[in-house]
mmCIF file of C-alpha atoms and ligand atoms in Angstrom:
data_model
loop_
_atom_site.group_PDB
_atom_site.id
_atom_site.type_symbol
_atom_site.label_atom_id
_atom_site.label_comp_id
_atom_site.label_asym_id
_atom_site.label_seq_id
_atom_site.Cartn_x
_atom_site.Cartn_y
_atom_site.Cartn_z
ATOM 1 C CA UNK A 1 97.794 -37.470 -54.782
ATOM 2 C CA UNK A 2 99.629 -34.526 -53.322
ATOM 3 C CA UNK A 3 102.519 -33.023 -55.276
ATOM 4 C CA UNK A 4 104.591 -30.668 -53.148
ATOM 5 C CA UNK A 5 107.763 -28.657 -54.104
ATOM 6 C CA UNK A 6 108.911 -28.143 -50.487
ATOM 7 C CA UNK A 7 108.126 -28.606 -46.825
ATOM 8 C CA UNK A 8 108.151 -25.391 -45.310
ATOM 9 C CA UNK A 9 107.378 -25.880 -41.884
ATOM 10 C CA UNK A 10 107.647 -29.868 -40.435
ATOM 11 C CA UNK A 11 105.293 -31.709 -38.422
ATOM 12 C CA UNK A 12 107.452 -31.713 -35.192
ATOM 13 C CA UNK A 13 108.175 -27.896 -35.764
ATOM 14 C CA UNK A 14 104.608 -27.218 -36.063
ATOM 15 C CA UNK A 15 103.934 -29.167 -32.556
ATOM 16 C CA UNK A 16 106.247 -27.954 -30.922
ATOM 17 C CA UNK A 17 105.338 -24.149 -31.327
ATOM 18 C CA UNK A 18 101.881 -25.084 -30.313
ATOM 19 C CA UNK A 19 102.907 -26.266 -27.183
ATOM 20 C CA UNK A 20 104.775 -22.808 -26.545
ATOM 21 C CA UNK A 21 101.410 -20.990 -27.888
ATOM 22 C CA UNK A 22 99.204 -23.227 -25.215
ATOM 23 C CA UNK A 23 101.572 -22.345 -22.664
ATOM 24 C CA UNK A 24 101.435 -18.884 -23.238
ATOM 25 C CA UNK A 25 97.419 -18.773 -23.740
ATOM 26 C CA UNK A 26 97.547 -21.040 -20.155
ATOM 27 C CA UNK A 27 99.475 -18.163 -18.356
ATOM 28 C CA UNK A 28 97.625 -15.274 -19.638
ATOM 29 C CA UNK A 29 93.882 -16.628 -18.962
ATOM 30 C CA UNK A 30 94.961 -18.623 -15.897
ATOM 31 C CA UNK A 31 91.613 -18.984 -13.431
ATOM 32 C CA UNK A 32 89.442 -17.595 -16.376
ATOM 33 C CA UNK A 33 87.218 -19.413 -19.011
ATOM 34 C CA UNK A 34 87.674 -18.539 -22.401
ATOM 35 C CA UNK A 35 85.432 -19.254 -25.768
ATOM 36 C CA UNK A 36 87.744 -20.240 -28.553
ATOM 37 C CA UNK A 37 86.278 -19.863 -31.575
ATOM 38 C CA UNK A 38 87.594 -21.814 -34.676
ATOM 39 C CA UNK A 39 87.032 -20.348 -38.077
ATOM 40 C CA UNK A 40 86.251 -23.261 -40.622
ATOM 41 C CA UNK A 41 87.816 -25.119 -42.101
ATOM 42 C CA UNK A 42 91.448 -24.474 -42.179
ATOM 43 C CA UNK A 43 91.721 -23.872 -38.632
ATOM 44 C CA UNK A 44 90.611 -26.979 -37.078
ATOM 45 C CA UNK A 45 93.658 -29.178 -37.384
ATOM 46 C CA UNK A 46 95.634 -26.400 -35.798
ATOM 47 C CA UNK A 47 92.671 -25.841 -33.466
ATOM 48 C CA UNK A 48 92.383 -29.332 -32.264
ATOM 49 C CA UNK A 49 95.873 -29.514 -31.481
ATOM 50 C CA UNK A 50 96.124 -26.214 -29.815
ATOM 51 C CA UNK A 51 93.164 -26.413 -27.326
ATOM 52 C CA UNK A 52 95.246 -29.839 -25.856
ATOM 53 C CA UNK A 53 98.271 -27.699 -25.147
ATOM 54 C CA UNK A 54 95.957 -25.033 -22.892
ATOM 55 C CA UNK A 55 96.285 -26.774 -19.197
ATOM 56 C CA UNK A 56 92.878 -28.008 -18.057
ATOM 57 C CA UNK A 57 93.929 -27.554 -14.680
ATOM 58 C CA UNK A 58 93.933 -23.709 -15.168
ATOM 59 C CA UNK A 59 92.099 -22.682 -17.746
ATOM 60 C CA UNK A 60 88.364 -23.898 -18.909
ATOM 61 C CA UNK A 61 87.438 -23.545 -22.534
ATOM 62 C CA UNK A 62 84.699 -23.678 -24.352
ATOM 63 C CA UNK A 63 84.619 -24.226 -28.317
ATOM 64 C CA UNK A 64 82.837 -22.613 -31.123
ATOM 65 C CA UNK A 65 82.891 -22.699 -34.917
ATOM 66 C CA UNK A 66 82.325 -19.827 -37.321
ATOM 67 C CA UNK A 67 82.395 -20.298 -40.996
ATOM 68 C CA UNK A 68 82.916 -17.715 -43.245
ATOM 69 C CA UNK A 69 83.537 -17.798 -47.395
ATOM 70 C CA UNK A 70 86.955 -17.683 -48.178
ATOM 71 C CA UNK A 71 88.459 -17.921 -51.495
ATOM 72 C CA UNK A 72 86.293 -20.718 -53.443
ATOM 73 C CA UNK A 73 88.470 -22.706 -55.369
ATOM 74 C CA UNK A 74 90.989 -20.761 -56.723
ATOM 75 C CA UNK A 75 93.577 -18.977 -54.380
ATOM 76 C CA UNK A 76 92.786 -15.114 -55.763
ATOM 77 C CA UNK A 77 90.837 -13.507 -53.067
ATOM 78 C CA UNK A 78 87.545 -11.599 -54.130
ATOM 79 C CA UNK A 79 88.051 -9.255 -51.151
ATOM 80 C CA UNK A 80 84.487 -10.248 -50.002
ATOM 81 C CA UNK A 81 83.763 -11.901 -46.541
ATOM 82 C CA UNK A 82 80.646 -13.383 -45.853
ATOM 83 C CA UNK A 83 79.427 -15.357 -42.762
ATOM 84 C CA UNK A 84 78.147 -19.084 -43.520
ATOM 85 C CA UNK A 85 77.613 -19.925 -39.799
ATOM 86 C CA UNK A 86 77.631 -17.953 -37.080
ATOM 87 C CA UNK A 87 78.723 -19.045 -33.521
ATOM 88 C CA UNK A 88 76.546 -20.871 -31.601
ATOM 89 C CA UNK A 89 77.624 -19.295 -28.091
ATOM 90 C CA UNK A 90 77.019 -15.804 -26.715
ATOM 91 C CA UNK A 91 79.778 -13.341 -27.174
ATOM 92 C CA UNK A 92 78.430 -10.669 -24.640
ATOM 93 C CA UNK A 93 80.749 -10.717 -21.137
ATOM 94 C CA UNK A 94 83.084 -13.541 -22.401
ATOM 95 C CA UNK A 95 86.859 -13.952 -22.924
ATOM 96 C CA UNK A 96 87.269 -14.748 -26.401
ATOM 97 C CA UNK A 97 90.100 -16.029 -28.514
ATOM 98 C CA UNK A 98 89.587 -16.309 -32.117
ATOM 99 C CA UNK A 99 91.596 -19.282 -33.766
ATOM 100 C CA UNK A 100 92.299 -18.545 -37.662
ATOM 101 C CA UNK A 101 94.579 -20.688 -39.961
ATOM 102 C CA UNK A 102 96.432 -17.537 -41.419
ATOM 103 C CA UNK A 103 96.183 -14.009 -41.876
ATOM 104 C CA UNK A 104 97.088 -12.973 -45.259
ATOM 105 C CA UNK A 105 95.044 -9.952 -46.634
ATOM 106 C CA UNK A 106 93.848 -9.606 -43.307
ATOM 107 C CA UNK A 107 90.472 -9.127 -44.544
ATOM 108 C CA UNK A 108 88.726 -12.216 -43.128
ATOM 109 C CA UNK A 109 90.317 -10.857 -39.517
ATOM 110 C CA UNK A 110 88.869 -7.356 -40.422
ATOM 111 C CA UNK A 111 85.604 -8.844 -40.851
ATOM 112 C CA UNK A 112 85.729 -11.278 -37.805
ATOM 113 C CA UNK A 113 87.317 -8.631 -35.217
ATOM 114 C CA UNK A 114 84.735 -6.319 -36.391
ATOM 115 C CA UNK A 115 81.326 -8.507 -35.994
ATOM 116 C CA UNK A 116 82.533 -10.214 -32.940
ATOM 117 C CA UNK A 117 83.518 -7.303 -30.786
ATOM 118 C CA UNK A 118 80.042 -5.566 -31.498
ATOM 119 C CA UNK A 119 78.775 -8.119 -29.748
ATOM 120 C CA UNK A 120 80.620 -6.761 -25.959
ATOM 121 C CA UNK A 121 82.751 -9.676 -25.168
ATOM 122 C CA UNK A 122 85.067 -9.025 -22.564
ATOM 123 C CA UNK A 123 88.261 -9.454 -24.175
ATOM 124 C CA UNK A 124 88.716 -10.389 -27.747
ATOM 125 C CA UNK A 125 92.239 -11.602 -29.135
ATOM 126 C CA UNK A 126 93.409 -13.799 -32.196
ATOM 127 C CA UNK A 127 95.627 -16.709 -32.331
ATOM 128 C CA UNK A 128 96.620 -17.376 -35.530
ATOM 129 C CA UNK A 129 98.795 -20.286 -36.818
ATOM 130 C CA UNK A 130 100.789 -18.341 -39.741
ATOM 131 C CA UNK A 131 101.141 -14.760 -40.943
ATOM 132 C CA UNK A 132 101.805 -13.731 -44.461
ATOM 133 C CA UNK A 133 102.619 -10.172 -43.858
ATOM 134 C CA UNK A 134 103.595 -9.269 -47.768
ATOM 135 C CA UNK A 135 99.909 -9.997 -48.763
ATOM 136 C CA UNK A 136 98.645 -7.882 -46.321
ATOM 137 C CA UNK A 137 95.752 -5.146 -47.351
ATOM 138 C CA UNK A 138 94.352 -3.852 -44.155
ATOM 139 C CA UNK A 139 96.500 -3.242 -40.753
ATOM 140 C CA UNK A 140 95.764 -6.150 -38.653
ATOM 141 C CA UNK A 141 97.529 -9.124 -36.921
ATOM 142 C CA UNK A 142 97.205 -11.952 -34.240
ATOM 143 C CA UNK A 143 98.150 -11.197 -30.493
ATOM 144 C CA UNK A 144 99.536 -15.210 -30.672
ATOM 145 C CA UNK A 145 101.179 -16.028 -33.943
ATOM 146 C CA UNK A 146 102.706 -19.569 -34.574
ATOM 147 C CA UNK A 147 104.996 -18.541 -37.931
ATOM 148 C CA UNK A 148 105.433 -15.939 -40.102
ATOM 149 C CA UNK A 149 105.922 -17.093 -44.000
ATOM 150 C CA UNK A 150 107.147 -15.812 -47.217
ATOM 151 C CA UNK A 151 104.315 -14.829 -50.084
ATOM 152 C CA UNK A 152 103.968 -18.743 -51.071
ATOM 153 C CA UNK A 153 100.704 -20.919 -51.151
ATOM 154 C CA UNK A 154 100.729 -23.218 -49.142
ATOM 155 C CA UNK A 155 99.004 -26.665 -47.994
ATOM 156 C CA UNK A 156 98.574 -29.357 -45.328
ATOM 157 C CA UNK A 157 98.188 -29.444 -41.656
ATOM 158 C CA UNK A 158 94.480 -27.618 -42.550
ATOM 159 C CA UNK A 159 95.485 -25.837 -45.444
ATOM 160 C CA UNK A 160 93.575 -26.472 -48.727
ATOM 161 C CA UNK A 161 94.231 -26.011 -52.181
ATOM 162 C CA UNK A 162 90.611 -26.460 -53.732
ATOM 163 C CA UNK A 163 89.701 -28.148 -50.880
ATOM 164 C CA UNK A 164 92.461 -31.012 -51.142
ATOM 165 C CA UNK A 165 95.776 -31.599 -49.471
ATOM 166 C CA UNK A 166 94.324 -30.845 -45.633
ATOM 167 C CA UNK A 167 95.445 -33.939 -44.287
ATOM 168 C CA UNK A 168 99.209 -33.713 -44.971
ATOM 169 C CA UNK A 169 100.791 -33.610 -41.750
ATOM 170 C CA UNK A 170 103.330 -30.665 -42.822
ATOM 171 C CA UNK A 171 103.009 -27.397 -43.818
ATOM 172 C CA UNK A 172 104.172 -27.515 -47.547
ATOM 173 C CA UNK A 173 104.200 -25.402 -50.608
ATOM 174 C CA UNK A 174 102.076 -26.663 -53.860
ATOM 175 C CA UNK A 175 104.066 -27.537 -56.964
ATOM 176 C CA UNK A 176 102.224 -25.278 -59.504
ATOM 177 C CA UNK A 177 101.583 -28.067 -61.923
ATOM 178 C CA UNK A 178 99.093 -29.400 -59.149
ATOM 179 C CA UNK A 179 97.154 -25.925 -59.412
HETATM 180 P P1 IMP B 201 92.479 -13.319 -45.985
HETATM 181 O O1 IMP B 201 91.228 -12.808 -45.443
HETATM 182 O O2 IMP B 201 93.331 -12.834 -47.078
HETATM 183 O O3 IMP B 201 93.412 -12.841 -44.728
HETATM 184 O O4 IMP B 201 92.333 -14.698 -45.889
HETATM 185 C C1 IMP B 201 92.044 -15.277 -44.876
HETATM 186 C C2 IMP B 201 91.837 -16.942 -45.779
HETATM 187 O O5 IMP B 201 92.586 -17.514 -47.046
HETATM 188 C C3 IMP B 201 92.671 -17.998 -44.654
HETATM 189 O O6 IMP B 201 91.780 -18.324 -43.665
HETATM 190 C C4 IMP B 201 92.790 -19.168 -45.603
HETATM 191 O O7 IMP B 201 91.670 -19.916 -45.635
HETATM 192 C C5 IMP B 201 93.000 -18.707 -46.873
HETATM 193 N N1 IMP B 201 94.018 -18.417 -47.363
HETATM 194 C C6 IMP B 201 95.145 -17.607 -47.154
HETATM 195 N N2 IMP B 201 96.237 -18.021 -47.974
HETATM 196 C C7 IMP B 201 96.588 -19.437 -47.803
HETATM 197 C C8 IMP B 201 97.326 -20.173 -48.199
HETATM 198 O O8 IMP B 201 98.561 -20.260 -48.726
HETATM 199 N N3 IMP B 201 97.012 -21.652 -48.512
HETATM 200 C C9 IMP B 201 95.928 -21.496 -48.046
HETATM 201 N N4 IMP B 201 94.713 -21.182 -47.868
HETATM 202 C C10 IMP B 201 94.943 -19.749 -47.538
#
Protein backbone atom coordinates (compact mmCIF):
# COMPACT_ATOMS: atom_id res chain seq x y z
CA UNK A 1 0.00 0.00 0.00
CA UNK A 2 1.26 3.45 -0.83
CA UNK A 3 2.20 5.69 2.08
CA UNK A 4 2.49 9.29 0.99
CA UNK A 5 3.16 12.38 3.03
CA UNK A 6 1.50 14.81 0.69
CA UNK A 7 0.01 15.24 -2.71
CA UNK A 8 2.29 17.54 -4.69
CA UNK A 9 0.28 17.80 -7.93
CA UNK A 10 -3.31 16.62 -8.18
CA UNK A 11 -4.48 14.55 -11.13
CA UNK A 12 -6.82 17.22 -12.50
CA UNK A 13 -3.99 19.77 -12.47
CA UNK A 14 -1.78 17.27 -14.34
CA UNK A 15 -4.53 16.70 -16.92
CA UNK A 16 -5.03 20.44 -17.38
CA UNK A 17 -1.31 21.06 -17.96
CA UNK A 18 -1.04 18.13 -20.40
CA UNK A 19 -3.92 19.58 -22.43
CA UNK A 20 -1.86 22.78 -22.77
CA UNK A 21 1.29 20.87 -23.75
CA UNK A 22 -0.68 18.91 -26.36
CA UNK A 23 -2.14 22.12 -27.79
CA UNK A 24 1.33 23.69 -27.95
CA UNK A 25 2.81 20.65 -29.73
CA UNK A 26 -0.18 20.60 -32.11
CA UNK A 27 0.44 24.23 -32.99
CA UNK A 28 4.22 23.83 -33.40
CA UNK A 29 4.02 20.67 -35.56
CA UNK A 30 0.83 21.36 -37.57
CA UNK A 31 0.95 19.55 -40.93
CA UNK A 32 3.87 17.36 -39.88
CA UNK A 33 4.49 13.81 -38.75
CA UNK A 34 6.21 13.58 -35.39
CA UNK A 35 8.11 10.61 -34.03
CA UNK A 36 7.37 10.63 -30.30
CA UNK A 37 9.71 8.51 -28.22
CA UNK A 38 8.70 7.56 -24.67
CA UNK A 39 11.49 6.84 -22.25
CA UNK A 40 10.57 3.71 -20.29
CA UNK A 41 9.30 3.14 -17.79
CA UNK A 42 8.42 6.32 -15.91
CA UNK A 43 6.99 8.32 -18.80
CA UNK A 44 4.39 5.83 -20.06
CA UNK A 45 1.39 7.29 -18.24
CA UNK A 46 2.34 10.85 -19.15
CA UNK A 47 3.05 9.71 -22.73
CA UNK A 48 -0.31 8.00 -23.20
CA UNK A 49 -2.18 11.06 -21.92
CA UNK A 50 -0.02 13.51 -23.90
CA UNK A 51 -0.36 11.88 -27.31
CA UNK A 52 -4.16 11.95 -27.01
CA UNK A 53 -4.02 15.73 -26.46
CA UNK A 54 -2.27 16.21 -29.81
CA UNK A 55 -4.92 16.98 -32.44
CA UNK A 56 -4.94 14.06 -34.91
CA UNK A 57 -6.53 16.27 -37.60
CA UNK A 58 -3.43 18.46 -37.57
CA UNK A 59 -0.47 16.29 -36.57
CA UNK A 60 0.36 12.66 -37.37
CA UNK A 61 2.35 10.85 -34.76
CA UNK A 62 4.40 7.68 -34.70
CA UNK A 63 5.27 6.25 -31.30
CA UNK A 64 8.38 4.44 -30.19
CA UNK A 65 10.08 3.47 -26.93
CA UNK A 66 13.58 3.63 -25.52
CA UNK A 67 14.64 2.14 -22.22
CA UNK A 68 17.68 3.38 -20.35
CA UNK A 69 19.13 2.26 -17.07
CA UNK A 70 18.02 4.44 -14.18
CA UNK A 71 18.65 4.36 -10.46
CA UNK A 72 18.08 0.67 -9.82
CA UNK A 73 16.08 0.11 -6.67
CA UNK A 74 17.35 3.09 -4.72
CA UNK A 75 16.89 6.77 -5.47
CA UNK A 76 20.61 7.57 -5.58
CA UNK A 77 21.97 8.17 -9.05
CA UNK A 78 25.04 6.28 -10.17
CA UNK A 79 25.65 8.90 -12.83
CA UNK A 80 25.91 6.13 -15.40
CA UNK A 81 23.43 5.87 -18.27
CA UNK A 82 23.07 2.76 -20.40
CA UNK A 83 20.75 1.92 -23.29
CA UNK A 84 18.66 -1.14 -22.44
CA UNK A 85 16.29 -0.93 -25.43
CA UNK A 86 16.87 1.23 -28.48
CA UNK A 87 14.22 2.83 -30.70
CA UNK A 88 12.82 0.61 -33.47
CA UNK A 89 12.15 3.50 -35.88
CA UNK A 90 14.84 5.19 -37.96
CA UNK A 91 15.55 8.72 -36.69
CA UNK A 92 17.17 10.15 -39.81
CA UNK A 93 15.17 13.05 -41.33
CA UNK A 94 12.37 12.81 -38.74
CA UNK A 95 10.90 15.42 -36.41
CA UNK A 96 11.51 13.77 -33.06
CA UNK A 97 10.20 14.54 -29.58
CA UNK A 98 11.70 12.70 -26.61
CA UNK A 99 9.05 12.29 -23.90
CA UNK A 100 10.65 11.96 -20.47
CA UNK A 101 9.15 11.83 -16.97
CA UNK A 102 11.56 14.12 -15.10
CA UNK A 103 14.82 16.01 -15.56
CA UNK A 104 16.71 15.50 -12.33
CA UNK A 105 20.53 15.53 -12.64
CA UNK A 106 20.03 15.86 -16.42
CA UNK A 107 22.41 12.97 -17.18
CA UNK A 108 19.76 10.77 -18.82
CA UNK A 109 18.56 13.54 -21.09
CA UNK A 110 22.09 14.56 -21.99
CA UNK A 111 22.84 10.97 -23.01
CA UNK A 112 19.61 10.59 -25.02
CA UNK A 113 20.06 13.89 -26.86
CA UNK A 114 23.62 12.94 -27.77
CA UNK A 115 22.66 9.48 -29.05
CA UNK A 116 19.60 10.63 -31.02
CA UNK A 117 21.11 13.79 -32.50
CA UNK A 118 23.97 11.70 -33.93
CA UNK A 119 21.34 9.94 -36.09
CA UNK A 120 20.51 13.15 -38.00
CA UNK A 121 16.89 13.90 -37.09
CA UNK A 122 15.30 16.82 -38.93
CA UNK A 123 14.55 18.26 -35.47
CA UNK A 124 14.92 17.00 -31.91
CA UNK A 125 12.98 18.34 -28.94
CA UNK A 126 12.26 17.22 -25.41
CA UNK A 127 8.92 17.18 -23.61
CA UNK A 128 9.21 16.53 -19.92
CA UNK A 129 6.54 16.38 -17.24
CA UNK A 130 8.65 17.49 -14.26
CA UNK A 131 11.85 19.44 -13.69
CA UNK A 132 13.89 19.36 -10.47
CA UNK A 133 16.42 22.11 -11.24
CA UNK A 134 18.09 22.01 -7.79
CA UNK A 135 19.59 18.59 -8.56
CA UNK A 136 21.03 19.44 -11.97
CA UNK A 137 24.59 18.25 -12.74
CA UNK A 138 24.67 19.21 -16.42
CA UNK A 139 23.17 22.22 -18.14
CA UNK A 140 20.13 20.90 -19.96
CA UNK A 141 16.42 21.70 -20.09
CA UNK A 142 13.21 20.55 -21.73
CA UNK A 143 11.63 22.40 -24.67
CA UNK A 144 8.16 21.56 -23.34
CA UNK A 145 7.78 21.32 -19.58
CA UNK A 146 4.85 20.43 -17.33
CA UNK A 147 5.91 21.57 -13.86
CA UNK A 148 8.99 22.65 -11.93
CA UNK A 149 9.14 20.95 -8.52
CA UNK A 150 11.31 21.30 -5.39
CA UNK A 151 14.01 18.79 -4.51
CA UNK A 152 11.73 16.03 -3.22
CA UNK A 153 11.40 12.43 -4.31
CA UNK A 154 8.06 11.93 -6.03
CA UNK A 155 5.96 8.87 -6.75
CA UNK A 156 2.72 8.28 -8.63
CA UNK A 157 1.49 9.06 -12.14
CA UNK A 158 4.23 6.82 -13.53
CA UNK A 159 6.92 7.72 -10.98
CA UNK A 160 8.16 4.85 -8.87
CA UNK A 161 10.12 4.02 -5.77
CA UNK A 162 11.66 0.54 -6.16
CA UNK A 163 9.18 -0.03 -9.04
CA UNK A 164 6.16 0.64 -6.84
CA UNK A 165 3.51 3.40 -6.62
CA UNK A 166 3.38 4.14 -10.37
CA UNK A 167 -0.40 3.69 -10.34
CA UNK A 168 -1.18 6.54 -7.93
CA UNK A 169 -3.32 9.08 -9.77
CA UNK A 170 -1.62 12.13 -8.22
CA UNK A 171 2.07 13.04 -8.07
CA UNK A 172 2.98 12.58 -4.40
CA UNK A 173 5.92 12.89 -2.03
CA UNK A 174 6.74 9.55 -0.45
CA UNK A 175 6.69 9.06 3.31
CA UNK A 176 10.36 8.44 4.31
CA UNK A 177 9.13 5.42 6.34
CA UNK A 178 8.09 3.76 3.06
CA UNK A 179 11.62 3.93 1.62
P1 LIG B 1 18.43 12.18 -14.30
O1 LIG B 1 19.27 11.40 -15.26
O2 LIG B 1 19.13 12.35 -12.99
O3 LIG B 1 17.93 13.49 -14.85
O4 LIG B 1 17.19 11.31 -13.89
C1 LIG B 1 16.44 10.64 -14.72
C2 LIG B 1 15.59 9.57 -14.08
O5 LIG B 1 15.65 9.46 -12.66
C3 LIG B 1 14.17 9.90 -14.37
O6 LIG B 1 13.82 9.53 -15.68
C4 LIG B 1 13.43 9.11 -13.30
O7 LIG B 1 13.19 7.80 -13.77
C5 LIG B 1 14.38 9.08 -12.13
N1 LIG B 1 13.96 10.06 -11.10
C6 LIG B 1 14.52 11.24 -10.81
N2 LIG B 1 13.88 11.87 -9.81
C7 LIG B 1 12.85 11.05 -9.47
C8 LIG B 1 11.78 11.14 -8.49
O8 LIG B 1 11.62 12.11 -7.73
N3 LIG B 1 10.93 10.08 -8.45
C9 LIG B 1 11.04 8.99 -9.26
N4 LIG B 1 12.01 8.88 -10.18
C10 LIG B 1 12.90 9.88 -10.29
